[in-house]
């Protein structure tokens, strides 16, 4: 719940900033910004995918077996966070791609621009927070079950 509140707050701050200062952005800089956000989301998806690949590669190790043992809290948390992170990444990438495809139509209607200004930062921030939780759970298990001498 806290993640959603933080993501909502970041989106509201961004919209308020643009509205308060009445910032007018050129079409070229808007398209460059959207392309940069697509790259950012692709990097986030890449980091997320690599971490899942590492867990899959280490599936037979004792540590990962403890992390993913049936009905464990960490397994359930990782499954929930995994689903949420993947969904928010896909929604934000889809929103960015839709924005690019229908840019000429969207830019004409202020309400659509505000909607996309709200959805995109919200999903990006939420996906970052979900990935942070994902790594936090994995780190907690690593430190709990690893042998320190």
One Martini backbone bead per residue (centre of mass of N, CA, C, O) as a GRO file, in nm:
protein
  149
    1UNK     BB    1   0.057   0.063  -0.020
    2UNK     BB    2   0.300   0.255  -0.001
    3UNK     BB    3   0.380   0.236  -0.298
    4UNK     BB    4   0.128   0.371  -0.414
    5UNK     BB    5   0.157   0.640  -0.265
    6UNK     BB    6   0.433   0.717  -0.379
    7UNK     BB    7   0.353   0.704  -0.679
    8UNK     BB    8   0.126   0.912  -0.661
    9UNK     BB    9   0.296   1.146  -0.553
   10UNK     BB   10   0.491   1.166  -0.793
   11UNK     BB   11   0.273   1.228  -1.006
   12UNK     BB   12   0.156   1.482  -0.871
   13UNK     BB   13   0.417   1.646  -0.868
   14UNK     BB   14   0.462   1.654  -1.171
   15UNK     BB   15   0.194   1.786  -1.250
   16UNK     BB   16   0.223   2.035  -1.065
   17UNK     BB   17   0.479   2.147  -1.186
   18UNK     BB   18   0.368   2.195  -1.474
   19UNK     BB   19   0.120   2.367  -1.386
   20UNK     BB   20   0.250   2.592  -1.209
   21UNK     BB   21   0.474   2.675  -1.441
   22UNK     BB   22   0.363   2.648  -1.726
   23UNK     BB   23   0.492   2.429  -1.907
   24UNK     BB   24   0.632   2.434  -2.229
   25UNK     BB   25   0.661   2.176  -2.465
   26UNK     BB   26   0.802   2.044  -2.712
   27UNK     BB   27   0.766   1.793  -2.932
   28UNK     BB   28   1.060   1.695  -2.941
   29UNK     BB   29   1.105   1.674  -2.630
   30UNK     BB   30   0.877   1.475  -2.580
   31UNK     BB   31   0.985   1.244  -2.757
   32UNK     BB   32   1.256   1.220  -2.610
   33UNK     BB   33   1.134   1.156  -2.332
   34UNK     BB   34   0.985   0.898  -2.415
   35UNK     BB   35   1.236   0.747  -2.513
   36UNK     BB   36   1.379   0.756  -2.237
   37UNK     BB   37   1.156   0.596  -2.084
   38UNK     BB   38   1.185   0.340  -2.250
   39UNK     BB   39   1.475   0.287  -2.170
   40UNK     BB   40   1.428   0.274  -1.867
   41UNK     BB   41   1.225   0.035  -1.877
   42UNK     BB   42   1.421  -0.160  -2.017
   43UNK     BB   43   1.626  -0.165  -1.788
   44UNK     BB   44   1.437  -0.266  -1.571
   45UNK     BB   45   1.362  -0.528  -1.720
   46UNK     BB   46   1.652  -0.635  -1.738
   47UNK     BB   47   1.713  -0.655  -1.435
   48UNK     BB   48   1.475  -0.839  -1.372
   49UNK     BB   49   1.548  -1.071  -1.569
   50UNK     BB   50   1.828  -1.137  -1.456
   51UNK     BB   51   1.735  -1.213  -1.171
   52UNK     BB   52   1.556  -1.449  -1.265
   53UNK     BB   53   1.784  -1.607  -1.408
   54UNK     BB   54   1.958  -1.653  -1.159
   55UNK     BB   55   1.750  -1.809  -0.998
   56UNK     BB   56   1.714  -2.032  -1.211
   57UNK     BB   57   2.018  -2.124  -1.210
   58UNK     BB   58   2.002  -2.161  -0.872
   59UNK     BB   59   1.771  -2.372  -0.801
   60UNK     BB   60   1.962  -2.618  -0.674
   61UNK     BB   61   2.026  -2.464  -0.439
   62UNK     BB   62   1.991  -2.428  -0.106
   63UNK     BB   63   1.910  -2.130  -0.091
   64UNK     BB   64   1.676  -2.139  -0.302
   65UNK     BB   65   1.517  -2.363  -0.163
   66UNK     BB   66   1.461  -2.189   0.088
   67UNK     BB   67   1.323  -1.953  -0.059
   68UNK     BB   68   1.123  -2.175  -0.241
   69UNK     BB   69   0.961  -2.309  -0.046
   70UNK     BB   70   0.682  -2.441   0.033
   71UNK     BB   71   0.476  -2.207   0.188
   72UNK     BB   72   0.647  -1.964   0.202
   73UNK     BB   73   0.680  -1.636   0.253
   74UNK     BB   74   0.894  -1.569   0.036
   75UNK     BB   75   0.748  -1.702  -0.199
   76UNK     BB   76   0.485  -1.539  -0.188
   77UNK     BB   77   0.616  -1.261  -0.213
   78UNK     BB   78   0.763  -1.309  -0.481
   79UNK     BB   79   0.511  -1.370  -0.647
   80UNK     BB   80   0.366  -1.102  -0.601
   81UNK     BB   81   0.595  -0.913  -0.694
   82UNK     BB   82   0.636  -1.035  -0.970
   83UNK     BB   83   0.357  -0.969  -1.083
   84UNK     BB   84   0.360  -0.662  -1.027
   85UNK     BB   85   0.616  -0.582  -1.178
   86UNK     BB   86   0.540  -0.688  -1.456
   87UNK     BB   87   0.277  -0.527  -1.490
   88UNK     BB   88   0.395  -0.236  -1.462
   89UNK     BB   89   0.594  -0.256  -1.694
   90UNK     BB   90   0.387  -0.317  -1.917
   91UNK     BB   91   0.207  -0.068  -1.878
   92UNK     BB   92   0.425   0.149  -1.926
   93UNK     BB   93   0.517   0.056  -2.205
   94UNK     BB   94   0.237   0.071  -2.337
   95UNK     BB   95   0.189   0.371  -2.282
   96UNK     BB   96   0.432   0.475  -2.442
   97UNK     BB   97   0.355   0.348  -2.714
   98UNK     BB   98   0.079   0.479  -2.740
   99UNK     BB   99   0.183   0.767  -2.729
  100UNK     BB  100   0.349   0.746  -2.991
  101UNK     BB  101   0.124   0.655  -3.191
  102UNK     BB  102  -0.090   0.896  -3.061
  103UNK     BB  103   0.038   1.184  -3.041
  104UNK     BB  104  -0.139   1.378  -3.217
  105UNK     BB  105  -0.398   1.328  -3.051
  106UNK     BB  106  -0.308   1.370  -2.754
  107UNK     BB  107  -0.190   1.668  -2.777
  108UNK     BB  108  -0.482   1.804  -2.821
  109UNK     BB  109  -0.555   1.675  -2.533
  110UNK     BB  110  -0.516   1.760  -2.209
  111UNK     BB  111  -0.633   1.506  -2.061
  112UNK     BB  112  -0.443   1.299  -2.197
  113UNK     BB  113  -0.180   1.419  -2.103
  114UNK     BB  114  -0.241   1.394  -1.799
  115UNK     BB  115  -0.281   1.091  -1.798
  116UNK     BB  116   0.008   1.021  -1.897
  117UNK     BB  117   0.154   1.189  -1.671
  118UNK     BB  118   0.043   0.988  -1.455
  119UNK     BB  119   0.089   0.688  -1.543
  120UNK     BB  120   0.393   0.668  -1.607
  121UNK     BB  121   0.525   0.749  -1.332
  122UNK     BB  122   0.365   0.551  -1.164
  123UNK     BB  123   0.472   0.285  -1.296
  124UNK     BB  124   0.772   0.335  -1.264
  125UNK     BB  125   0.776   0.365  -0.957
  126UNK     BB  126   0.637   0.096  -0.891
  127UNK     BB  127   0.847  -0.090  -1.027
  128UNK     BB  128   1.085   0.000  -0.852
  129UNK     BB  129   0.957  -0.084  -0.578
  130UNK     BB  130   0.918  -0.385  -0.647
  131UNK     BB  131   1.216  -0.446  -0.705
  132UNK     BB  132   1.316  -0.366  -0.429
  133UNK     BB  133   1.154  -0.586  -0.277
  134UNK     BB  134   1.273  -0.825  -0.422
  135UNK     BB  135   1.570  -0.773  -0.326
  136UNK     BB  136   1.511  -0.766  -0.022
  137UNK     BB  137   1.425  -1.061   0.007
  138UNK     BB  138   1.676  -1.192  -0.108
  139UNK     BB  139   1.877  -1.064   0.093
  140UNK     BB  140   1.753  -1.176   0.352
  141UNK     BB  141   1.802  -1.473   0.276
  142UNK     BB  142   2.103  -1.462   0.228
  143UNK     BB  143   2.175  -1.367   0.523
  144UNK     BB  144   2.025  -1.594   0.680
  145UNK     BB  145   2.156  -1.865   0.512
  146UNK     BB  146   2.432  -1.785   0.518
  147UNK     BB  147   2.770  -1.857   0.570
  148UNK     BB  148   2.938  -1.723   0.841
  149UNK     BB  149   3.289  -1.686   0.961
   0.00000   0.00000   0.00000
